GROMACS .gro file of C-alpha atoms in nm:
model
  449
    1UNK     CA    1  13.244   5.091   9.880
    2UNK     CA    2  13.554   5.310   9.843
    3UNK     CA    3  13.551   5.644  10.019
    4UNK     CA    4  13.519   5.956   9.805
    5UNK     CA    5  13.816   6.186   9.884
    6UNK     CA    6  13.616   6.497   9.790
    7UNK     CA    7  13.331   6.410  10.026
    8UNK     CA    8  13.579   6.336  10.303
    9UNK     CA    9  13.734   6.684  10.258
   10UNK     CA   10  13.395   6.854  10.271
   11UNK     CA   11  13.296   6.664  10.587
   12UNK     CA   12  13.623   6.761  10.755
   13UNK     CA   13  13.580   7.129  10.660
   14UNK     CA   14  13.222   7.133  10.799
   15UNK     CA   15  13.338   6.969  11.118
   16UNK     CA   16  13.618   7.223  11.161
   17UNK     CA   17  13.381   7.515  11.107
   18UNK     CA   18  13.134   7.368  11.357
   19UNK     CA   19  13.408   7.332  11.617
   20UNK     CA   20  13.530   7.691  11.565
   21UNK     CA   21  13.177   7.825  11.617
   22UNK     CA   22  13.144   7.627  11.939
   23UNK     CA   23  13.477   7.760  12.066
   24UNK     CA   24  13.387   8.128  12.005
   25UNK     CA   25  13.236   8.331  12.294
   26UNK     CA   26  12.869   8.420  12.279
   27UNK     CA   27  12.799   8.730  12.068
   28UNK     CA   28  12.740   9.046  12.266
   29UNK     CA   29  12.389   9.180  12.206
   30UNK     CA   30  12.391   9.489  11.981
   31UNK     CA   31  12.313   9.826  12.132
   32UNK     CA   32  11.959   9.931  12.045
   33UNK     CA   33  12.087  10.269  11.925
   34UNK     CA   34  12.289  10.107  11.644
   35UNK     CA   35  12.070   9.807  11.559
   36UNK     CA   36  11.960   9.812  11.198
   37UNK     CA   37  12.192  10.098  11.104
   38UNK     CA   38  12.485  10.059  10.863
   39UNK     CA   39  12.829  10.109  11.014
   40UNK     CA   40  12.949  10.460  10.924
   41UNK     CA   41  13.219  10.528  11.181
   42UNK     CA   42  13.491  10.469  10.922
   43UNK     CA   43  13.310  10.648  10.639
   44UNK     CA   44  13.367  11.023  10.640
   45UNK     CA   45  13.156  11.060  10.326
   46UNK     CA   46  12.853  11.000  10.549
   47UNK     CA   47  12.919  11.315  10.751
   48UNK     CA   48  12.692  11.617  10.686
   49UNK     CA   49  12.996  11.841  10.635
   50UNK     CA   50  13.118  11.623  10.348
   51UNK     CA   51  12.776  11.610  10.186
   52UNK     CA   52  12.740  11.989  10.209
   53UNK     CA   53  13.083  12.039  10.053
   54UNK     CA   54  13.000  11.806   9.763
   55UNK     CA   55  12.667  11.981   9.712
   56UNK     CA   56  12.841  12.317   9.681
   57UNK     CA   57  13.099  12.173   9.442
   58UNK     CA   58  12.827  12.019   9.227
   59UNK     CA   59  12.638  12.349   9.217
   60UNK     CA   60  12.951  12.533   9.104
   61UNK     CA   61  13.016  12.277   8.832
   62UNK     CA   62  12.655  12.300   8.717
   63UNK     CA   63  12.673  12.675   8.661
   64UNK     CA   64  13.021  12.660   8.512
   65UNK     CA   65  13.225  12.827   8.787
   66UNK     CA   66  13.565  12.694   8.887
   67UNK     CA   67  13.627  12.678   9.261
   68UNK     CA   68  13.811  12.993   9.375
   69UNK     CA   69  13.980  12.801   9.657
   70UNK     CA   70  14.315  12.620   9.665
   71UNK     CA   71  14.424  12.758   9.330
   72UNK     CA   72  14.794  12.717   9.268
   73UNK     CA   73  14.975  13.050   9.242
   74UNK     CA   74  15.305  13.101   9.063
   75UNK     CA   75  15.440  13.405   9.242
   76UNK     CA   76  15.566  13.682   9.014
   77UNK     CA   77  15.607  13.991   9.236
   78UNK     CA   78  15.424  14.146   9.535
   79UNK     CA   79  15.142  14.281   9.315
   80UNK     CA   80  15.098  14.008   9.052
   81UNK     CA   81  15.045  13.633   9.037
   82UNK     CA   82  15.009  13.360   8.775
   83UNK     CA   83  14.712  13.122   8.813
   84UNK     CA   84  14.728  12.852   8.549
   85UNK     CA   85  14.792  13.052   8.232
   86UNK     CA   86  14.625  13.370   8.363
   87UNK     CA   87  14.841  13.661   8.473
   88UNK     CA   88  14.654  13.857   8.737
   89UNK     CA   89  14.688  14.168   8.947
   90UNK     CA   90  14.686  14.006   9.289
   91UNK     CA   91  14.461  14.138   9.567
   92UNK     CA   92  14.460  13.811   9.760
   93UNK     CA   93  14.788  13.844   9.952
   94UNK     CA   94  14.870  13.960  10.306
   95UNK     CA   95  15.211  14.081  10.186
   96UNK     CA   96  15.114  14.433  10.295
   97UNK     CA   97  15.456  14.599  10.279
   98UNK     CA   98  15.605  14.380  10.006
   99UNK     CA   99  15.866  14.242  10.246
  100UNK     CA  100  15.819  13.880  10.146
  101UNK     CA  101  16.026  13.965   9.838
  102UNK     CA  102  16.282  14.188  10.008
  103UNK     CA  103  16.640  14.066   9.947
  104UNK     CA  104  16.740  14.130  10.309
  105UNK     CA  105  16.452  13.917  10.435
  106UNK     CA  106  16.539  13.634  10.198
  107UNK     CA  107  16.906  13.653  10.299
  108UNK     CA  108  16.822  13.650  10.670
  109UNK     CA  109  16.608  13.337  10.631
  110UNK     CA  110  16.877  13.161  10.424
  111UNK     CA  111  17.150  13.249  10.672
  112UNK     CA  112  16.938  13.117  10.960
  113UNK     CA  113  16.892  12.783  10.782
  114UNK     CA  114  17.267  12.756  10.723
  115UNK     CA  115  17.338  12.829  11.089
  116UNK     CA  116  17.056  12.657  11.277
  117UNK     CA  117  16.893  12.415  11.034
  118UNK     CA  118  16.527  12.412  10.938
  119UNK     CA  119  16.346  12.303  11.257
  120UNK     CA  120  16.374  12.405  11.621
  121UNK     CA  121  16.362  12.032  11.693
  122UNK     CA  122  16.144  12.037  12.005
  123UNK     CA  123  15.912  12.239  12.222
  124UNK     CA  124  16.102  12.537  12.358
  125UNK     CA  125  16.020  12.426  12.712
  126UNK     CA  126  16.206  12.096  12.682
  127UNK     CA  127  16.491  12.152  12.440
  128UNK     CA  128  16.379  12.363  12.147
  129UNK     CA  129  16.486  12.701  12.288
  130UNK     CA  130  16.744  12.857  12.057
  131UNK     CA  131  16.945  13.175  12.040
  132UNK     CA  132  16.719  13.329  11.776
  133UNK     CA  133  16.393  13.310  11.976
  134UNK     CA  134  16.433  13.572  12.246
  135UNK     CA  135  16.583  13.845  12.022
  136UNK     CA  136  16.270  13.834  11.803
  137UNK     CA  137  16.042  13.856  12.106
  138UNK     CA  138  16.245  14.141  12.253
  139UNK     CA  139  16.226  14.329  11.922
  140UNK     CA  140  15.847  14.285  11.907
  141UNK     CA  141  15.805  14.408  12.266
  142UNK     CA  142  16.028  14.708  12.202
  143UNK     CA  143  15.845  14.801  11.881
  144UNK     CA  144  15.503  14.776  12.047
  145UNK     CA  145  15.604  14.945  12.373
  146UNK     CA  146  15.534  14.649  12.603
  147UNK     CA  147  15.745  14.475  12.867
  148UNK     CA  148  15.774  14.141  12.689
  149UNK     CA  149  15.639  13.917  12.412
  150UNK     CA  150  15.604  13.548  12.330
  151UNK     CA  151  15.595  13.385  11.985
  152UNK     CA  152  15.377  13.089  11.889
  153UNK     CA  153  15.401  12.874  11.575
  154UNK     CA  154  15.042  12.950  11.467
  155UNK     CA  155  14.846  13.274  11.469
  156UNK     CA  156  14.516  13.090  11.515
  157UNK     CA  157  14.660  12.884  11.802
  158UNK     CA  158  14.792  13.202  11.963
  159UNK     CA  159  14.439  13.329  12.024
  160UNK     CA  160  14.289  12.991  12.107
  161UNK     CA  161  14.561  12.901  12.355
  162UNK     CA  162  14.592  13.242  12.520
  163UNK     CA  163  14.221  13.284  12.591
  164UNK     CA  164  14.188  12.917  12.685
  165UNK     CA  165  14.469  12.961  12.940
  166UNK     CA  166  14.361  13.291  13.096
  167UNK     CA  167  13.984  13.248  13.115
  168UNK     CA  168  13.764  12.988  13.285
  169UNK     CA  169  13.402  12.888  13.360
  170UNK     CA  170  13.353  13.167  13.615
  171UNK     CA  171  13.462  13.435  13.368
  172UNK     CA  172  13.306  13.642  13.088
  173UNK     CA  173  13.447  13.724  12.745
  174UNK     CA  174  13.285  14.001  12.539
  175UNK     CA  175  13.373  13.980  12.171
  176UNK     CA  176  13.292  14.207  11.880
  177UNK     CA  177  13.027  14.060  11.650
  178UNK     CA  178  13.280  14.057  11.364
  179UNK     CA  179  13.560  13.894  11.564
  180UNK     CA  180  13.786  13.630  11.408
  181UNK     CA  181  13.714  13.258  11.444
  182UNK     CA  182  14.029  13.202  11.651
  183UNK     CA  183  13.892  13.426  11.927
  184UNK     CA  184  13.559  13.244  11.931
  185UNK     CA  185  13.734  12.908  11.948
  186UNK     CA  186  13.949  13.028  12.237
  187UNK     CA  187  13.642  13.133  12.433
  188UNK     CA  188  13.477  12.798  12.364
  189UNK     CA  189  13.786  12.613  12.488
  190UNK     CA  190  13.805  12.822  12.804
  191UNK     CA  191  13.450  12.742  12.916
  192UNK     CA  192  13.388  13.110  12.989
  193UNK     CA  193  13.056  13.270  12.911
  194UNK     CA  194  13.061  13.450  12.575
  195UNK     CA  195  12.872  13.765  12.483
  196UNK     CA  196  12.885  13.911  12.135
  197UNK     CA  197  12.842  14.289  12.119
  198UNK     CA  198  12.731  14.504  11.823
  199UNK     CA  199  13.026  14.592  11.601
  200UNK     CA  200  13.253  14.857  11.760
  201UNK     CA  201  12.980  14.949  12.012
  202UNK     CA  202  13.177  15.043  12.325
  203UNK     CA  203  12.862  15.201  12.478
  204UNK     CA  204  12.685  14.863  12.464
  205UNK     CA  205  12.982  14.700  12.640
  206UNK     CA  206  12.982  14.973  12.904
  207UNK     CA  207  12.612  14.938  12.979
  208UNK     CA  208  12.625  14.558  12.981
  209UNK     CA  209  12.918  14.546  13.223
  210UNK     CA  210  12.743  14.796  13.449
  211UNK     CA  211  12.466  14.537  13.488
  212UNK     CA  212  12.652  14.205  13.494
  213UNK     CA  213  13.014  14.266  13.600
  214UNK     CA  214  12.961  14.143  13.958
  215UNK     CA  215  12.848  13.801  13.835
  216UNK     CA  216  13.194  13.708  13.704
  217UNK     CA  217  13.545  13.672  13.842
  218UNK     CA  218  13.735  13.799  13.539
  219UNK     CA  219  13.615  13.983  13.229
  220UNK     CA  220  13.795  14.006  12.895
  221UNK     CA  221  13.695  14.238  12.609
  222UNK     CA  222  13.832  14.145  12.265
  223UNK     CA  223  13.850  14.368  11.958
  224UNK     CA  224  14.057  14.372  11.639
  225UNK     CA  225  14.298  14.645  11.538
  226UNK     CA  226  14.178  14.623  11.176
  227UNK     CA  227  13.885  14.399  11.091
  228UNK     CA  228  13.984  14.155  10.819
  229UNK     CA  229  13.641  14.133  10.651
  230UNK     CA  230  13.541  14.499  10.660
  231UNK     CA  231  13.861  14.702  10.684
  232UNK     CA  232  13.754  14.928  10.973
  233UNK     CA  233  13.879  14.962  11.330
  234UNK     CA  234  13.747  15.035  11.680
  235UNK     CA  235  13.767  15.354  11.885
  236UNK     CA  236  14.044  15.216  12.104
  237UNK     CA  237  14.057  15.505  12.357
  238UNK     CA  238  13.689  15.451  12.438
  239UNK     CA  239  13.734  15.077  12.485
  240UNK     CA  240  14.027  15.149  12.718
  241UNK     CA  241  13.801  15.378  12.922
  242UNK     CA  242  13.528  15.113  12.941
  243UNK     CA  243  13.757  14.827  13.047
  244UNK     CA  244  13.921  15.046  13.311
  245UNK     CA  245  13.585  15.152  13.453
  246UNK     CA  246  13.475  14.791  13.498
  247UNK     CA  247  13.802  14.626  13.605
  248UNK     CA  248  13.823  14.421  13.284
  249UNK     CA  249  14.107  14.313  13.057
  250UNK     CA  250  14.129  14.437  12.699
  251UNK     CA  251  14.277  14.225  12.418
  252UNK     CA  252  14.351  14.370  12.074
  253UNK     CA  253  14.406  14.135  11.781
  254UNK     CA  254  14.646  14.316  11.546
  255UNK     CA  255  14.678  14.044  11.284
  256UNK     CA  256  14.591  14.294  11.008
  257UNK     CA  257  14.691  14.626  11.166
  258UNK     CA  258  15.064  14.573  11.234
  259UNK     CA  259  15.247  14.740  10.946
  260UNK     CA  260  14.925  14.902  10.829
  261UNK     CA  261  14.815  15.153  11.094
  262UNK     CA  262  15.033  15.423  11.246
  263UNK     CA  263  15.301  15.635  11.084
  264UNK     CA  264  15.565  15.366  11.134
  265UNK     CA  265  15.330  15.066  11.119
  266UNK     CA  266  15.326  14.998  11.491
  267UNK     CA  267  14.950  14.950  11.480
  268UNK     CA  268  14.633  15.097  11.620
  269UNK     CA  269  14.794  15.230  11.940
  270UNK     CA  270  15.023  15.450  11.731
  271UNK     CA  271  14.741  15.538  11.492
  272UNK     CA  272  14.507  15.653  11.772
  273UNK     CA  273  14.776  15.780  12.013
  274UNK     CA  274  14.702  15.525  12.285
  275UNK     CA  275  14.960  15.428  12.548
  276UNK     CA  276  15.015  15.055  12.471
  277UNK     CA  277  15.061  14.985  12.842
  278UNK     CA  278  14.691  15.062  12.898
  279UNK     CA  279  14.599  14.749  12.700
  280UNK     CA  280  14.660  14.420  12.880
  281UNK     CA  281  14.699  14.186  12.583
  282UNK     CA  282  14.833  14.265  12.236
  283UNK     CA  283  14.811  13.987  11.981
  284UNK     CA  284  14.951  13.981  11.631
  285UNK     CA  285  15.058  13.748  11.354
  286UNK     CA  286  15.384  13.716  11.167
  287UNK     CA  287  15.226  13.582  10.848
  288UNK     CA  288  15.128  13.920  10.705
  289UNK     CA  289  15.347  14.228  10.735
  290UNK     CA  290  15.631  14.024  10.889
  291UNK     CA  291  15.655  13.781  10.594
  292UNK     CA  292  15.676  13.472  10.809
  293UNK     CA  293  15.442  13.242  11.001
  294UNK     CA  294  15.306  13.221  11.356
  295UNK     CA  295  15.171  13.465  11.610
  296UNK     CA  296  15.272  13.657  11.919
  297UNK     CA  297  15.133  13.792  12.244
  298UNK     CA  298  15.281  14.112  12.387
  299UNK     CA  299  15.215  14.261  12.727
  300UNK     CA  300  15.347  14.255  13.083
  301UNK     CA  301  15.625  14.021  13.193
  302UNK     CA  302  15.381  13.849  13.428
  303UNK     CA  303  15.142  13.774  13.141
  304UNK     CA  304  15.421  13.638  12.923
  305UNK     CA  305  15.558  13.420  13.204
  306UNK     CA  306  15.213  13.266  13.260
  307UNK     CA  307  15.178  13.183  12.892
  308UNK     CA  308  15.535  13.058  12.858
  309UNK     CA  309  15.473  12.789  13.119
  310UNK     CA  310  15.100  12.727  13.080
  311UNK     CA  311  14.964  12.795  12.728
  312UNK     CA  312  14.917  12.456  12.554
  313UNK     CA  313  14.971  12.606  12.209
  314UNK     CA  314  15.320  12.710  12.322
  315UNK     CA  315  15.422  12.443  12.574
  316UNK     CA  316  15.317  12.147  12.358
  317UNK     CA  317  15.421  12.286  12.018
  318UNK     CA  318  15.761  12.287  11.853
  319UNK     CA  319  15.948  12.616  11.874
  320UNK     CA  320  15.941  12.863  11.587
  321UNK     CA  321  16.176  12.755  11.307
  322UNK     CA  322  16.494  12.954  11.254
  323UNK     CA  323  16.419  13.087  10.902
  324UNK     CA  324  16.072  13.201  11.013
  325UNK     CA  325  16.209  13.382  11.315
  326UNK     CA  326  16.485  13.543  11.111
  327UNK     CA  327  16.245  13.655  10.837
  328UNK     CA  328  16.005  13.807  11.089
  329UNK     CA  329  16.280  13.989  11.275
  330UNK     CA  330  16.431  14.134  10.958
  331UNK     CA  331  16.086  14.237  10.828
  332UNK     CA  332  16.015  14.420  11.153
  333UNK     CA  333  16.349  14.598  11.126
  334UNK     CA  334  16.278  14.711  10.768
  335UNK     CA  335  15.922  14.820  10.855
  336UNK     CA  336  16.057  15.055  11.124
  337UNK     CA  337  16.347  15.169  10.907
  338UNK     CA  338  16.137  15.244  10.597
  339UNK     CA  339  15.812  15.413  10.706
  340UNK     CA  340  15.762  15.520  10.344
  341UNK     CA  341  15.634  15.167  10.280
  342UNK     CA  342  15.358  15.221  10.535
  343UNK     CA  343  15.279  15.558  10.377
  344UNK     CA  344  15.256  15.401  10.027
  345UNK     CA  345  15.022  15.134  10.157
  346UNK     CA  346  14.798  15.397  10.316
  347UNK     CA  347  14.795  15.596   9.991
  348UNK     CA  348  14.706  15.284   9.789
  349UNK     CA  349  14.432  15.186  10.030
  350UNK     CA  350  14.273  15.529  10.014
  351UNK     CA  351  14.299  15.534   9.634
  352UNK     CA  352  14.125  15.198   9.599
  353UNK     CA  353  13.837  15.294   9.828
  354UNK     CA  354  13.794  15.634   9.663
  355UNK     CA  355  13.796  15.493   9.310
  356UNK     CA  356  13.560  15.211   9.409
  357UNK     CA  357  13.307  15.450   9.558
  358UNK     CA  358  13.330  15.678   9.256
  359UNK     CA  359  13.248  15.373   9.041
  360UNK     CA  360  12.936  15.307   9.246
  361UNK     CA  361  13.076  15.005   9.433
  362UNK     CA  362  12.973  14.938   9.794
  363UNK     CA  363  13.285  14.935  10.013
  364UNK     CA  364  13.094  14.897  10.338
  365UNK     CA  365  13.269  15.009  10.656
  366UNK     CA  366  13.619  15.023  10.508
  367UNK     CA  367  13.846  15.299  10.632
  368UNK     CA  368  14.060  15.262  10.320
  369UNK     CA  369  14.373  15.099  10.453
  370UNK     CA  370  14.494  14.747  10.364
  371UNK     CA  371  14.153  14.578  10.347
  372UNK     CA  372  13.850  14.691  10.147
  373UNK     CA  373  13.548  14.478  10.056
  374UNK     CA  374  13.328  14.525   9.753
  375UNK     CA  375  12.991  14.414   9.887
  376UNK     CA  376  12.767  14.255   9.626
  377UNK     CA  377  12.504  14.092   9.846
  378UNK     CA  378  12.385  13.769   9.690
  379UNK     CA  379  12.631  13.480   9.734
  380UNK     CA  380  12.568  13.328   9.390
  381UNK     CA  381  12.608  13.660   9.210
  382UNK     CA  382  12.927  13.722   9.411
  383UNK     CA  383  13.068  13.390   9.291
  384UNK     CA  384  12.989  13.484   8.930
  385UNK     CA  385  13.149  13.827   8.969
  386UNK     CA  386  13.463  13.679   9.126
  387UNK     CA  387  13.495  13.441   8.831
  388UNK     CA  388  13.436  13.722   8.580
  389UNK     CA  389  13.694  13.945   8.749
  390UNK     CA  390  13.953  13.668   8.755
  391UNK     CA  391  13.909  13.606   8.383
  392UNK     CA  392  13.960  13.980   8.335
  393UNK     CA  393  14.296  13.955   8.511
  394UNK     CA  394  14.215  14.052   8.871
  395UNK     CA  395  14.246  13.808   9.162
  396UNK     CA  396  14.016  13.896   9.454
  397UNK     CA  397  13.856  13.618   9.654
  398UNK     CA  398  13.480  13.593   9.716
  399UNK     CA  399  13.360  13.578  10.077
  400UNK     CA  400  13.012  13.430  10.099
  401UNK     CA  401  12.769  13.313  10.368
  402UNK     CA  402  12.817  13.175  10.630
  403UNK     CA  403  13.161  13.343  10.652
  404UNK     CA  404  12.973  13.676  10.636
  405UNK     CA  405  12.605  13.749  10.709
  406UNK     CA  406  12.346  13.658  10.450
  407UNK     CA  407  12.315  13.925  10.178
  408UNK     CA  408  12.659  14.059  10.272
  409UNK     CA  409  12.867  13.848  10.031
  410UNK     CA  410  13.161  14.038   9.891
  411UNK     CA  411  13.491  14.038   9.709
  412UNK     CA  412  13.773  14.116   9.949
  413UNK     CA  413  14.067  14.323   9.826
  414UNK     CA  414  14.399  14.321  10.013
  415UNK     CA  415  14.613  14.619   9.916
  416UNK     CA  416  14.993  14.631   9.935
  417UNK     CA  417  15.249  14.908   9.926
  418UNK     CA  418  15.368  14.763   9.594
  419UNK     CA  419  15.048  14.803   9.390
  420UNK     CA  420  15.071  15.078   9.132
  421UNK     CA  421  14.806  15.344   9.080
  422UNK     CA  422  14.740  15.198   8.736
  423UNK     CA  423  14.683  14.849   8.879
  424UNK     CA  424  14.439  14.983   9.136
  425UNK     CA  425  14.243  15.182   8.879
  426UNK     CA  426  14.232  14.887   8.639
  427UNK     CA  427  14.108  14.653   8.913
  428UNK     CA  428  13.830  14.892   9.013
  429UNK     CA  429  13.721  14.941   8.651
  430UNK     CA  430  13.705  14.568   8.577
  431UNK     CA  431  13.524  14.495   8.903
  432UNK     CA  432  13.265  14.764   8.838
  433UNK     CA  433  13.209  14.631   8.485
  434UNK     CA  434  13.158  14.278   8.615
  435UNK     CA  435  12.918  14.389   8.888
  436UNK     CA  436  12.714  14.597   8.642
  437UNK     CA  437  12.699  14.315   8.387
  438UNK     CA  438  12.568  14.070   8.643
  439UNK     CA  439  12.311  14.323   8.771
  440UNK     CA  440  12.189  14.377   8.414
  441UNK     CA  441  12.166  14.000   8.368
  442UNK     CA  442  11.955  13.968   8.683
  443UNK     CA  443  11.729  14.249   8.567
  444UNK     CA  444  11.673  14.089   8.226
  445UNK     CA  445  11.596  13.756   8.388
  446UNK     CA  446  11.334  13.916   8.614
  447UNK     CA  447  11.179  14.098   8.318
  448UNK     CA  448  11.154  13.774   8.122
  449UNK     CA  449  10.967  13.610   8.410
   0.00000   0.00000   0.00000
């Protein structure tokens, strides 16, 4: 009987498959910890963080609130922005002295690009050191009254890398309970023991160090010059006394106080008449008053030399780009040359806090400078109020748990020297109206139940 070509092909295919199976090595037994579980290593949607994010997004959609995050802004001027088709008075910008729009700052950045290009091209340690780096650092050190300074390409990395370099497992870091995430991450990286102290409570730090100081090699105390969530500041002279008494280092994060505090904007040392040399580590960012990007550490030459050769966030990162360095340097020059900008900002900050309190709004601990919260309490109500205020033409971002403690949700207002008195008064009025309307709504809902 004639052979069937189709059957022959099937037999040959089966034979080839059988031979391949015989040639393969024996299968490695599966680990008991993964047996019976679907593979999820490649699937980020299985992570709890992703599921939590989607849950929050779904909740916002359900109640008809657009996400307040990652909105595209069409910049108009230092005090106003365009979001979609809504023109808003903008209280969501760090442009404290309005220097981001200054023609001299723009010209300095453009000239730097023409001369040096856009990127530094390499880590400064191995070939990215350029003529524009050291002049900026020297200007920062001179302005702050320190021996030297060092610039990093990220403000967050400045704190993480500096603390991670200086501190170790045998050390202790005491941080204010309201300290920024970058400080906490730096302590975690260092392996040092971390203690959180009650906000601005230098007496607690003093008493604690009296009891435990001998247990540690080095001790670092970290405070902020102006707290970015609450708008208040520490009693720096008292913290200097405490750290001196216990042979500790003091670090002051001036991300939000440079250009804001002090008659010429030099920060909390100028504001509280403290000799800057009595503080070991000054940190600041260039993304706010200095209209640029990155961060800096200022202090003794020895400190700066250690960081220049050892801090991973500096050694293993590309050098600061020419236009960023030029913009920061020119902004610093204008800040010192035009102290009236600092005075206008202080006047605007005080006006906002005063008007807000007169309207019955809770401004918390704010001292009335560049940052003032309007504390609403409930996170959901805060989200509603933020949405209502935006639709009324005021952009102020909501800060909700876990970024702030439960029942401490708030709208955060950043003031600039360029806001007008009318804009401030209008923003307070519309915020107060929105808060009252939502409180009345809550009351009616409770009465109905």
